[in-house]
Short mmCIF file of C-alpha atoms in Angstrom, two decimals:
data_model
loop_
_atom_site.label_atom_id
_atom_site.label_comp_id
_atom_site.label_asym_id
_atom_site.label_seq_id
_atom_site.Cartn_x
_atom_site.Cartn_y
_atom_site.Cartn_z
CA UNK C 1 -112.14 -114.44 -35.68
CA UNK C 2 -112.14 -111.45 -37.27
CA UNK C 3 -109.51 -108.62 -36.79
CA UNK C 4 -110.73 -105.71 -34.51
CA UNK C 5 -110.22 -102.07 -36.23
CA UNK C 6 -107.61 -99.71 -33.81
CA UNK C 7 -109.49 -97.03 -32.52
CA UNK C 8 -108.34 -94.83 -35.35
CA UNK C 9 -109.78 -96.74 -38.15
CA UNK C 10 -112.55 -97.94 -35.79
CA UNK C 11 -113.32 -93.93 -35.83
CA UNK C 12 -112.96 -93.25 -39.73
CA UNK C 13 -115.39 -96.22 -40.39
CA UNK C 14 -118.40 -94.45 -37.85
CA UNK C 15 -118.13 -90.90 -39.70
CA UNK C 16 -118.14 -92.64 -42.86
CA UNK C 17 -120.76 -94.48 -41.83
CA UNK C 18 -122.48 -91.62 -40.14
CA UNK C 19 -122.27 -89.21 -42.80
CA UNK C 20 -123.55 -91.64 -45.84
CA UNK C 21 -126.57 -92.58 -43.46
CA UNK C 22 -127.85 -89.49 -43.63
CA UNK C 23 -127.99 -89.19 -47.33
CA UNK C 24 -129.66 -92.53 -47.40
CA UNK C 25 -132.36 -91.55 -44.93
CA UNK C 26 -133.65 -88.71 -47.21
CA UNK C 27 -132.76 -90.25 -50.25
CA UNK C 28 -135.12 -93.14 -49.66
CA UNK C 29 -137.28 -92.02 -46.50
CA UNK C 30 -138.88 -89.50 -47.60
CA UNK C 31 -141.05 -91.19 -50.30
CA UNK C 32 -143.52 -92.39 -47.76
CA UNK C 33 -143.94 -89.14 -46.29
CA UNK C 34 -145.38 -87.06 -49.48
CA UNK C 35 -148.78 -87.89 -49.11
CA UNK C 36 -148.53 -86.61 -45.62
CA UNK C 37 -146.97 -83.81 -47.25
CA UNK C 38 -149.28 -82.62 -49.33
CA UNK C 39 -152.11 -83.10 -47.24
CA UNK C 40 -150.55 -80.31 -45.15
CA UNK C 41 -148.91 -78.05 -47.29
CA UNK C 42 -150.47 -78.51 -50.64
CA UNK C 43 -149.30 -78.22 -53.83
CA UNK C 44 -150.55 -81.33 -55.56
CA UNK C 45 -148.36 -84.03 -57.83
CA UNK C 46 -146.11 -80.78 -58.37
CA UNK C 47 -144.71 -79.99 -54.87
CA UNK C 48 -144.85 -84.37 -54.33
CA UNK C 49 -142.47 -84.25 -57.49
CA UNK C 50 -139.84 -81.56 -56.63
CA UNK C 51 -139.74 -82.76 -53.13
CA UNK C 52 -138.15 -86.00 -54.47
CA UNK C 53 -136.65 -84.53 -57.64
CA UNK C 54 -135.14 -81.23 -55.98
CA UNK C 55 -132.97 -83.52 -53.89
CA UNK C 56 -131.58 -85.77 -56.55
CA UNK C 57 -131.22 -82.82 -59.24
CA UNK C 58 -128.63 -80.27 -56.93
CA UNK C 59 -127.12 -84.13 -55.81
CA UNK C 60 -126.36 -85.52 -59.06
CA UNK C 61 -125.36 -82.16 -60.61
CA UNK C 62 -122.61 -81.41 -57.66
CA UNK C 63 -121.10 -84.82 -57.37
CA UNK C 64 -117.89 -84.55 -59.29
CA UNK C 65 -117.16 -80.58 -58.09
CA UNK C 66 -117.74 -81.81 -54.65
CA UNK C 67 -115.25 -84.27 -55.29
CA UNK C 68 -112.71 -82.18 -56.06
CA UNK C 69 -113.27 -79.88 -53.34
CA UNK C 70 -112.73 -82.61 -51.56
CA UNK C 71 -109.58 -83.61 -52.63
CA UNK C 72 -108.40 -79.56 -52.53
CA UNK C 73 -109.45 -78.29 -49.15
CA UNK C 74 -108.78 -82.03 -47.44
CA UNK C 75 -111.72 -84.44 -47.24
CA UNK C 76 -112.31 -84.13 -43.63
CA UNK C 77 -112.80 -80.32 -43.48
CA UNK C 78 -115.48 -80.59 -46.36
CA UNK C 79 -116.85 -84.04 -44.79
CA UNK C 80 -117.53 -81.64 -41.90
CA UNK C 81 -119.05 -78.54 -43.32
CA UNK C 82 -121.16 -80.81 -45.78
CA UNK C 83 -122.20 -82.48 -42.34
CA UNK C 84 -123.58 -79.24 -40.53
CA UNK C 85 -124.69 -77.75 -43.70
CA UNK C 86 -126.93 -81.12 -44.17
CA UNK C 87 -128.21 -80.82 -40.48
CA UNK C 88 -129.22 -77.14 -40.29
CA UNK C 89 -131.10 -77.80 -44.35
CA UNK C 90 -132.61 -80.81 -42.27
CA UNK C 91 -134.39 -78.35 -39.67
CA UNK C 92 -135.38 -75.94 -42.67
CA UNK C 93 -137.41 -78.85 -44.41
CA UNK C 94 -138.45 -80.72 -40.79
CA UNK C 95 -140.05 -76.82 -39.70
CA UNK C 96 -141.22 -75.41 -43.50
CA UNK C 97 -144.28 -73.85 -43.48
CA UNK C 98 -144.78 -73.58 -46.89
CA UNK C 99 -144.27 -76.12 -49.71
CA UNK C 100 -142.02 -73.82 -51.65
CA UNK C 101 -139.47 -73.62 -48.70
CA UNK C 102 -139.59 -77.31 -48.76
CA UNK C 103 -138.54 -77.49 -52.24
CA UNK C 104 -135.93 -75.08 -51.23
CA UNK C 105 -134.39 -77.10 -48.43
CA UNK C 106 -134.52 -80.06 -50.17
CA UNK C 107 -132.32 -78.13 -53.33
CA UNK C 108 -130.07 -77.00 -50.80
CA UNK C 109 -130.20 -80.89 -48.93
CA UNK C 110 -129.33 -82.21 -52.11
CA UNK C 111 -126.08 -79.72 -52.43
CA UNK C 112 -125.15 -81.06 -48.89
CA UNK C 113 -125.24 -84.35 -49.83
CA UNK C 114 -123.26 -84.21 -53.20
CA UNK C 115 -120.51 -82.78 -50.92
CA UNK C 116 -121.19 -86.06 -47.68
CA UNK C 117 -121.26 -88.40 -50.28
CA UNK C 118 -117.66 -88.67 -52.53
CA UNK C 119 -116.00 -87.91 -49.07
CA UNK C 120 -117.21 -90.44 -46.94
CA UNK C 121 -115.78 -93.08 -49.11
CA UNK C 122 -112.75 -91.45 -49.69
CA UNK C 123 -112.21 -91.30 -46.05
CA UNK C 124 -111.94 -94.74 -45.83
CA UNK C 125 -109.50 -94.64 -49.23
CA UNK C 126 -107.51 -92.52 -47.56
CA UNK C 127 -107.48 -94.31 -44.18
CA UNK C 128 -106.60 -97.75 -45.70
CA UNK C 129 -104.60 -99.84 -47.87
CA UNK C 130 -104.81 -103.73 -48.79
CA UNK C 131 -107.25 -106.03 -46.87
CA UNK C 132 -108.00 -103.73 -44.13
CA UNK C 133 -109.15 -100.93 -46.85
CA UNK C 134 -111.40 -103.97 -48.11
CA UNK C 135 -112.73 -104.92 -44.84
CA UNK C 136 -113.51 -101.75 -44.10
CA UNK C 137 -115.41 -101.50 -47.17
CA UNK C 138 -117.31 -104.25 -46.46
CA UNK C 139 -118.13 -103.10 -43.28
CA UNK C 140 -119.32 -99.63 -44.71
CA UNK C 141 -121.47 -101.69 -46.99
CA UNK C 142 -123.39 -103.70 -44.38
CA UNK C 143 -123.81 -100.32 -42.39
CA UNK C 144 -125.73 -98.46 -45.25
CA UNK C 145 -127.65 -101.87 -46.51
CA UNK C 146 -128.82 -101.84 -43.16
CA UNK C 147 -129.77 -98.22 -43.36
CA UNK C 148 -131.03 -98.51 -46.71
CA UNK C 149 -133.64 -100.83 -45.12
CA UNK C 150 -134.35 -99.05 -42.16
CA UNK C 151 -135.19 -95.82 -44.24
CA UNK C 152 -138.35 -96.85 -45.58
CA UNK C 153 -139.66 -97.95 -42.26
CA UNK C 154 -138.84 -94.54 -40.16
CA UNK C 155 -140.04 -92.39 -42.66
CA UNK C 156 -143.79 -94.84 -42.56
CA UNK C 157 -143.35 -95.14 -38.46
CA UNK C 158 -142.17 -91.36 -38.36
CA UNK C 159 -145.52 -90.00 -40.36
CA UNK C 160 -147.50 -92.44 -38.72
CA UNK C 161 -146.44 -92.02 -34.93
CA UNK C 162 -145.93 -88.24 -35.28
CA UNK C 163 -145.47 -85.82 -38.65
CA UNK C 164 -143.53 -86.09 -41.75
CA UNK C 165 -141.72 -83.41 -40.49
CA UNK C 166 -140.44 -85.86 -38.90
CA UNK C 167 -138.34 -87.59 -41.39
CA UNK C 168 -136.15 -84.77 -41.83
CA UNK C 169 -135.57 -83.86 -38.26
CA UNK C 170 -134.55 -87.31 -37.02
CA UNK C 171 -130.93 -86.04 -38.91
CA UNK C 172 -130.00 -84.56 -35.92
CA UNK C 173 -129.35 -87.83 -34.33
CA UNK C 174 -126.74 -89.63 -36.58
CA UNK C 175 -125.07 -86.25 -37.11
CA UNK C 176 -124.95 -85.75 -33.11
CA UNK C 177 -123.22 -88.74 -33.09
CA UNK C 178 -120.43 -88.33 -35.90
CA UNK C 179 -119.68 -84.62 -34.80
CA UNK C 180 -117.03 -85.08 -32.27
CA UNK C 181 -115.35 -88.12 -33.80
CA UNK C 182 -115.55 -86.23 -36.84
CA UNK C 183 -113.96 -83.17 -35.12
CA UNK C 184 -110.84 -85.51 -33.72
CA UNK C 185 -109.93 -86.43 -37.53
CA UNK C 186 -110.14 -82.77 -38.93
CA UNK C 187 -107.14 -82.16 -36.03
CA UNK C 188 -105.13 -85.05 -36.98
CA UNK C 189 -106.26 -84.97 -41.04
CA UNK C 190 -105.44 -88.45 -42.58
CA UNK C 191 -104.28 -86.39 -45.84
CA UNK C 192 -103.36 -82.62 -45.85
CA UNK C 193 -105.04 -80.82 -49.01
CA UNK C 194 -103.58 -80.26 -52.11
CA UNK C 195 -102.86 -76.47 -52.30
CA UNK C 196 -100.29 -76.28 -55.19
CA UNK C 197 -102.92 -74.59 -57.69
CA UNK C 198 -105.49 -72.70 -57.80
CA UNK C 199 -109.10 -74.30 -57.92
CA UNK C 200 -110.51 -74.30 -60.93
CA UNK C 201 -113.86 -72.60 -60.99
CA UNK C 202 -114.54 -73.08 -64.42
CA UNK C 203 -114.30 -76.56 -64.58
CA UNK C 204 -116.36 -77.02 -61.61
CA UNK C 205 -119.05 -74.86 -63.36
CA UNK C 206 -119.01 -76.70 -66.40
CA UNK C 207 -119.48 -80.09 -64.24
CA UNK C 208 -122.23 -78.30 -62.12
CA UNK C 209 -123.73 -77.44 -65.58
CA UNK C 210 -123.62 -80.58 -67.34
CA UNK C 211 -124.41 -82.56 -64.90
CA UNK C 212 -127.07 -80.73 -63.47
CA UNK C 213 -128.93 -80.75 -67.33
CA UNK C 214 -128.15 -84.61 -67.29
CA UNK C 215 -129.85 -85.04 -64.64
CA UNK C 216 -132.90 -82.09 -65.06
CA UNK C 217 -133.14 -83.76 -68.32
CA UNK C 218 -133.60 -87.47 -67.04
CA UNK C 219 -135.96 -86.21 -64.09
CA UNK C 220 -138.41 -84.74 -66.89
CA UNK C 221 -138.14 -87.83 -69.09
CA UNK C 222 -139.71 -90.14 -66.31
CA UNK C 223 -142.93 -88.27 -66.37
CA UNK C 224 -143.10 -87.05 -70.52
CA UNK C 225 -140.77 -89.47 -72.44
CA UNK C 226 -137.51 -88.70 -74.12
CA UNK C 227 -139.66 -87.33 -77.16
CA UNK C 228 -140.09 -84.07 -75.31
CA UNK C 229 -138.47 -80.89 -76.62
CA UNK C 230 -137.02 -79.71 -73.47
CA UNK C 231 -135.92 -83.08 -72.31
CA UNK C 232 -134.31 -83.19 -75.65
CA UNK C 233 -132.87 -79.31 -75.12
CA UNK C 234 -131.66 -80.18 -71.23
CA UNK C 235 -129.85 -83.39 -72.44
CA UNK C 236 -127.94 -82.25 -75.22
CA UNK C 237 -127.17 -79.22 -73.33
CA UNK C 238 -125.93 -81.32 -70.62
CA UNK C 239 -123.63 -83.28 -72.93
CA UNK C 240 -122.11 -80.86 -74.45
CA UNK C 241 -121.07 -78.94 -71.50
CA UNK C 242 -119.62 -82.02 -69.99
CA UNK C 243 -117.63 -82.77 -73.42
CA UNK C 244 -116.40 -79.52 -72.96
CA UNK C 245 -115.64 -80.13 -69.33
CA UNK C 246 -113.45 -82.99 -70.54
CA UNK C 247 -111.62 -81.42 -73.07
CA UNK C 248 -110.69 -78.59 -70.25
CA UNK C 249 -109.87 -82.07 -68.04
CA UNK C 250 -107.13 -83.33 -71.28
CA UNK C 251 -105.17 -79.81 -71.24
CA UNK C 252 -105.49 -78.80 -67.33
CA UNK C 253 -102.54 -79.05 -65.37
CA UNK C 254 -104.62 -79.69 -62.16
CA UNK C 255 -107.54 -81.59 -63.41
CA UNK C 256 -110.24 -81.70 -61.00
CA UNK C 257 -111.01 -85.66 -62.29
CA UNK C 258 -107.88 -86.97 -64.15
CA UNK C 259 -108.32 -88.57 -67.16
CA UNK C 260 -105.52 -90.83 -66.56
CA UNK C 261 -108.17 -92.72 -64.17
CA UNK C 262 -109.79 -94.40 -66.99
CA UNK C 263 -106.75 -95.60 -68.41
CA UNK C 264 -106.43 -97.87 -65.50
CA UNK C 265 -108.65 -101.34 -66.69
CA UNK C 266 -109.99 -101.20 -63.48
CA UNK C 267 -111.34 -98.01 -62.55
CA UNK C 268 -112.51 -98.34 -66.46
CA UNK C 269 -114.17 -101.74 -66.41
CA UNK C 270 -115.46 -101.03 -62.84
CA UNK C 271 -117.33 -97.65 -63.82
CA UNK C 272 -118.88 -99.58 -66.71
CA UNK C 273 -119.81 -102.78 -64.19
CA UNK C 274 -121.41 -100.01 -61.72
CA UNK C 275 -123.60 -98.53 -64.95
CA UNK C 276 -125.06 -101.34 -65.72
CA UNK C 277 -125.55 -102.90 -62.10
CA UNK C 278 -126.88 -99.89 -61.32
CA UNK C 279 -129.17 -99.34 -64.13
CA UNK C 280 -130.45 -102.36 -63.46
CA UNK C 281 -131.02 -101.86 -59.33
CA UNK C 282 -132.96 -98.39 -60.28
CA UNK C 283 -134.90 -100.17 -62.78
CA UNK C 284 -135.61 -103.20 -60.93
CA UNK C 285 -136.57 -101.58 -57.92
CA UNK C 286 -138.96 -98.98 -58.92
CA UNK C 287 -141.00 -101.49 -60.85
CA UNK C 288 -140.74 -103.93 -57.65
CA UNK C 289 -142.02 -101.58 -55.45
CA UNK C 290 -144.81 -100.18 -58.00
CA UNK C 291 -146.19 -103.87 -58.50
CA UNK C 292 -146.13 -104.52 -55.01
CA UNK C 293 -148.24 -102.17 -54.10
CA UNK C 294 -150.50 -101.58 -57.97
CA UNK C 295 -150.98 -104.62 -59.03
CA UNK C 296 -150.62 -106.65 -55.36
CA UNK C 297 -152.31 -104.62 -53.18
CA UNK C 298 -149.75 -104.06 -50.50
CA UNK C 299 -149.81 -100.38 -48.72
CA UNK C 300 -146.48 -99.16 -48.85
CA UNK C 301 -145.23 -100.40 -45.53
CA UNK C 302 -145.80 -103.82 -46.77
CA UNK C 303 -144.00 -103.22 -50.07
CA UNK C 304 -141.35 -102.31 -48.03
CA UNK C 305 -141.25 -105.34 -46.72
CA UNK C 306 -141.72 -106.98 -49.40
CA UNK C 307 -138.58 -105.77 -50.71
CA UNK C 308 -136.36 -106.33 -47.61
CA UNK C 309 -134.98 -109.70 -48.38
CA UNK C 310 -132.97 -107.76 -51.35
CA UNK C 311 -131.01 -106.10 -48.84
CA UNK C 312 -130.67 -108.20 -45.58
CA UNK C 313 -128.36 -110.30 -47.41
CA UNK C 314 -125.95 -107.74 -47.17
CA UNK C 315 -125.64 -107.06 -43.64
CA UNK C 316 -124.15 -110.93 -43.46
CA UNK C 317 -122.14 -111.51 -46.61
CA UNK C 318 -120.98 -108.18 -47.57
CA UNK C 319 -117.47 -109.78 -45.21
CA UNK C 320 -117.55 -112.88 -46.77
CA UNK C 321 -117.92 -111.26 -50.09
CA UNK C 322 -114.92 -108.77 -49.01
CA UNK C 323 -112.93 -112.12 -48.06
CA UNK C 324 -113.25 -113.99 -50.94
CA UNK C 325 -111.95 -110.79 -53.30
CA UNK C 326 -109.18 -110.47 -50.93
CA UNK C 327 -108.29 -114.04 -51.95
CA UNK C 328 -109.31 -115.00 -55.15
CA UNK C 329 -109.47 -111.37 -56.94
CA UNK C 330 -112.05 -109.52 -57.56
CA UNK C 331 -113.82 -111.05 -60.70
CA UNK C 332 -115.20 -114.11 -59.21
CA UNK C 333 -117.54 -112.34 -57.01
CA UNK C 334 -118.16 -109.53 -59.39
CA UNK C 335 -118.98 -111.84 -61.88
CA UNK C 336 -120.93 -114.18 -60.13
CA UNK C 337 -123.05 -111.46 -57.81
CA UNK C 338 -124.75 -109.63 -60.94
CA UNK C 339 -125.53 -112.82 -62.69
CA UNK C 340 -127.12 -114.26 -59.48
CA UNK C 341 -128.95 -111.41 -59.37
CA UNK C 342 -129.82 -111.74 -63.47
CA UNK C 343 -131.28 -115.09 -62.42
CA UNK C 344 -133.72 -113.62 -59.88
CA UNK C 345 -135.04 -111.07 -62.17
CA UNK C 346 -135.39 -113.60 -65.28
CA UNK C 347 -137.54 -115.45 -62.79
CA UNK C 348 -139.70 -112.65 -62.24
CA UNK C 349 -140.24 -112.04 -65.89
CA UNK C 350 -141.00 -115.53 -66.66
CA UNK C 351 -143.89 -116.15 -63.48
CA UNK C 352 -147.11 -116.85 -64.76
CA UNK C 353 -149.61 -114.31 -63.34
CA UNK C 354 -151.21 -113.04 -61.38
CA UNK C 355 -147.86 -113.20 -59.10
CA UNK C 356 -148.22 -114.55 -55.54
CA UNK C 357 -145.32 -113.10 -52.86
CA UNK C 358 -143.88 -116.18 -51.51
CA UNK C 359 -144.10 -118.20 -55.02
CA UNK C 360 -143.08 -115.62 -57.02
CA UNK C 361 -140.91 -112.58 -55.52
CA UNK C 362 -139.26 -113.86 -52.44
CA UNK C 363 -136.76 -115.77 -54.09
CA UNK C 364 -136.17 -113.39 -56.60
CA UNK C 365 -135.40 -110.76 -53.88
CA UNK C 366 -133.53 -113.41 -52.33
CA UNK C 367 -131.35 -113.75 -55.12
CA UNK C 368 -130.48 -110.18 -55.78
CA UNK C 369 -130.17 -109.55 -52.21
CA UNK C 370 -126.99 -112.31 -52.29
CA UNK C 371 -125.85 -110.84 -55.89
CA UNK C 372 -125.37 -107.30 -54.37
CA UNK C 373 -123.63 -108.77 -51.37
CA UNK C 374 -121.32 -110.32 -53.49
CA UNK C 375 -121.06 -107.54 -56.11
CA UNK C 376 -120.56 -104.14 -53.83
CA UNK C 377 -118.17 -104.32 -52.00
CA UNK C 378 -115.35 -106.02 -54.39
CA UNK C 379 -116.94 -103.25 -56.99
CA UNK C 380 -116.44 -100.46 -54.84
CA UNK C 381 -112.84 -101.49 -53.68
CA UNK C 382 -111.58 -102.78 -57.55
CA UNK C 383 -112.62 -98.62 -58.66
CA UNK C 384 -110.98 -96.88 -55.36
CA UNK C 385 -108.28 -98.92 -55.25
CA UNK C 386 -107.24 -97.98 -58.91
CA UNK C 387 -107.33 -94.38 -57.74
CA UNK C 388 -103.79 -92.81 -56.69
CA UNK C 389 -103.54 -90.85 -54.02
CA UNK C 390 -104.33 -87.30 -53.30
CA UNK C 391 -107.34 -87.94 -56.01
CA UNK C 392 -110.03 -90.53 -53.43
CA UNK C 393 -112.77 -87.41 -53.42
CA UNK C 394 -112.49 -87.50 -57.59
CA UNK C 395 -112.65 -91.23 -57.68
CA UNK C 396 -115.63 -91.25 -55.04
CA UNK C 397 -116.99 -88.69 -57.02
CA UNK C 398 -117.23 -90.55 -60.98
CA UNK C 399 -117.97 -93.90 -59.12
CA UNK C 400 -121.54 -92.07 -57.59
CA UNK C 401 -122.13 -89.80 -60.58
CA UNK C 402 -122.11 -92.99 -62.55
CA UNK C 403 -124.23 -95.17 -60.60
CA UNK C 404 -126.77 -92.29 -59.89
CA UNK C 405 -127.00 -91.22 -63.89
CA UNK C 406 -127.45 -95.11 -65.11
CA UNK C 407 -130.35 -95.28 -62.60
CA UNK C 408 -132.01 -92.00 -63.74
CA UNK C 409 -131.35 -92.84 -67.22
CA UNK C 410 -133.34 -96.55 -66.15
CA UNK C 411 -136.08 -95.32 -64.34
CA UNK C 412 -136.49 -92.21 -66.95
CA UNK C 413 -137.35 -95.15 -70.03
CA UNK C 414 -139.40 -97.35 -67.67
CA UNK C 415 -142.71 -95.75 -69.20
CA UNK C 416 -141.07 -97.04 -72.57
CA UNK C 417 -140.41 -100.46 -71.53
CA UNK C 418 -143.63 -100.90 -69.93
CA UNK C 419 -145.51 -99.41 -72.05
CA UNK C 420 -146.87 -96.84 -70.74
CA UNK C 421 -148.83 -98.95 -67.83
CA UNK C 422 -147.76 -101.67 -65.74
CA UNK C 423 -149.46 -104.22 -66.21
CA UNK C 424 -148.65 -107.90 -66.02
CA UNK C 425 -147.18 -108.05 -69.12
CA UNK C 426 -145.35 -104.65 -68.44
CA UNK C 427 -143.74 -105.87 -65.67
CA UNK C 428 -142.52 -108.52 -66.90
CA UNK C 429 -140.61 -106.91 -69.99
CA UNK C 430 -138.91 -104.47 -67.37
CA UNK C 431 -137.53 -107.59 -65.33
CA UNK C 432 -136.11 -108.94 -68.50
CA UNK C 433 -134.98 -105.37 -69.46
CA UNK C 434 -133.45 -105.73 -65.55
CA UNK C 435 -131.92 -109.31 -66.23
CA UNK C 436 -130.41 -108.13 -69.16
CA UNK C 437 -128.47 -104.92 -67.65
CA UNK C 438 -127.23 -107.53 -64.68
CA UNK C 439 -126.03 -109.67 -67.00
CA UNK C 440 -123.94 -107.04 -68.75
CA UNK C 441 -122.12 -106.17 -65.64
CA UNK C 442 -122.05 -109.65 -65.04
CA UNK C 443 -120.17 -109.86 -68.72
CA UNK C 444 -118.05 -106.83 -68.16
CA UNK C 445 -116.71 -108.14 -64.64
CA UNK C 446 -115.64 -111.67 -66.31
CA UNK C 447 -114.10 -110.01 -69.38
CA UNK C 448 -112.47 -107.07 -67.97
CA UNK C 449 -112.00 -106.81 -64.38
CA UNK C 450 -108.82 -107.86 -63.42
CA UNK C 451 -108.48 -111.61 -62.06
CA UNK C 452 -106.05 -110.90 -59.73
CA UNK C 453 -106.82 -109.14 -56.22
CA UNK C 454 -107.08 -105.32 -56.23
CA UNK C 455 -105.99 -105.00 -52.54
CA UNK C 456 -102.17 -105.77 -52.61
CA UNK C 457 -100.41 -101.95 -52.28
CA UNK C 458 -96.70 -100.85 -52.69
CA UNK C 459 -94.98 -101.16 -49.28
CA UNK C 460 -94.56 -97.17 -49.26
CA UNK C 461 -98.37 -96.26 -49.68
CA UNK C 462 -98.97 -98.92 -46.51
CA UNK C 463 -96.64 -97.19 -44.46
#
């Protein structure tokens, strides 16, 4: 039987929980609701576009500052004011009356989230040590797979029964629910702040500004190619202000993301696993759910549905998975999960068309449905669990950045791989494109992840 949580951890897990289901919700609920939208309000492709890219753009660009402001101020102070920022940007974009206060709420969503999301995770780092940190994890993981699947399905039921406004107003609800726990831990903080220097602005402004190019940079790719002057202007912009951000990183006395992290293999050799896993889930899944509804017909509810056995797998192995890395290490299951998942994808590049659902996709979603259970939540533990303490919000903060870049940078040269429609023979060069990047992580994990387990912590952190 398995353990039950005390009431302490029991409470960490919910706001964790909480807070990262609402970034998930309008990270992936939304998408159904932009026709609605612009039947209202207007604004053709254009205001469709920034709804969706707003939100990622001020997201990706803010992860690693957040992070640090996380680990500076104390994660559950921030976890709380990202919270109620979130909710009251929620009711600006649920109530807009025009589509260019939309696109403003969703900028301003997007800097809410980049706050939630490094320091829900690193609540749990913080809370945890050993097996129970994993378990927890795990736990975490079946929590957002299941809310990852239920996002698609309120925003459809939400413009269907009622409004899209809809989509953004139903935050209220998990946010109702996390505020008082949430208010308990900020009075008995699991880790005071870190107040012995003063924050550095101008590294944070030189993350905000790289990133943020990165990311403007990708977001313009998708829809002109990489060819394009000012995707070629934002990018190299963007790199150089994060090579610059580095260097400040090297000679800082206070770095806001310590350098040192990468020289433990596994924060290293996880990062690189999460890039290419990543890569491959933004790649895989955008062409999935394209085909599904292009080239099979399906409306959009029933691509959604199409694509749930990828993620119900989760909600029942992501323990088992959590188990087994407790006991064997973490490389088995890191190893094994991606190339499962490889399999699944080769399978969909080598069906003959046209494709039929039940021959053809179901067991491929199948299969990467058990590969991620098997992959997250040993890959998420092997990264945080190389991070020391007083620097979870940092860790948090690369591990996301990373995984959200790798999928921009895959869905940004999709029009490439396809070729510039997808078509049957398009499709199936971006699932062997997909196959390829799983196998990769696949490699990485069995080459560099460490065999033995990632849990076991010095007697004086567990205390």
């Amino acid at each position: 039987m398995r353990p039950r949580e005390p009431r302490g951890l029991r409470r960490v897990l919910g706001v964790a929980v909480a807070s990262s289901c609402l970034v998930i919700l309008d990270g992936q609920g939304v998408g159904l609701a932009l026709p609605a939208v612009e039947r209202e309000l207007g604004g053709g492709l254009v205001l469709q576009q920034w709804v969706m890219d707003g939100y990622l753009l001020t997201l990706g660009a803010l992860l690693l500052a957040a992070g640090a402001v996380a680990d500076r101020f104390g994660t559950e102070r921030v976890l709380a004011a990202g919270t109620l920022w979130f909710t009251l940007t929620s009711l600006v974009c649920g109530l807009a009356p025009e589509g260019w206060v939309l696109v403003a709420g969703r900028l301003a969503q997007g800097a809410a989230g980049a706050v939630i999301t490094p320091s829900a995770l690193a609540l749990i780092t913080a809370a945890a040590h050993g097996t129970t940190r994993l378990r927890l994890i795990a736990q975490w993981t079946a929590w957002i797979s299941a809310a990852s699947v239920a996002a698609p399905f309120v925003g459809g039921a939400a413009v269907d029964l009622g409004s899209w406004r809809l989509v953004f107003l139903v935050n209220v609800v998990p946010a109702a629910i996390m505020w008082r726990p949430l208010a308990r831990l900020r009075r008995r903080a699991i880790r005071p702040p870190r107040r012995e220097a003063p924050f550095d602005v101008a590294s944070a402004a030189l993350s905000v500004g790289g990133l943020g190019a990165l990311v403007l940079g990708l977001i313009v790719a998708a829809g002109t190619g990489f060819a394009d002057p000012a995707v070629i202007v934002s990018l190299a912009g963007g790199s150089a202000l994060v090579a610059v951000f580095l260097v400040r990183q090297r000679s800082s006395a206070d770095p806001q993301m310590p350098l040192g992290l990468f020289r433990e293999p596994a924060f290293s050799a996880g990062n690189a696993a999460t890039f290419w896993a990543y890569g491959a889930l933004g790649l895989g899944s955008f062409i999935v759910g394209l085909y599904l509804q292009q080239r099979m017909g399906l409306s959009a509810f029933l691509a959604g549905l199409g694509m749930l056995p990828s993620t119900v797998p989760m909600l029942f192995l992501s323990g088992r998975s959590a188990r087994l890395a407790a006991r064997r290490g973490p490389r088995l299951p890191m190893s094994v999960g991606p190339a499962v998942a490889a399999v699944g994808f080769a399978w969909l590049a080598l069906a003959q068309p046209p494709l039929v659902y039940l021959r053809d996709v179901f067991g491929p979603m199948v299969l990467l449905g058990i590969g991620l259970a098997l992959m997250v939540a040993p890959l998420t533990t092997t990264v945080l669990s190389a991070v020391p303490a007083g620097a979870e919000g940092a860790g948090s903060a690369v591990n996301n950045a990373v995984a959200r870049i790798a999928s921009l940078v895959a869905i940004g040269a999709s029009g490439a791989i396809v070729g510039g429609a997808l078509d049957d023979a398009g499709f199936a060069r971006a699932a062997a494109v997909t196959a390829a990047l799983l196998a990769l992580a696949a490699a990485t994990s069995a080459v560099w992840i460490p065999a033995a387990s990632t849990t076991a912590e010095p007697a004086s952190r567990e205390a």
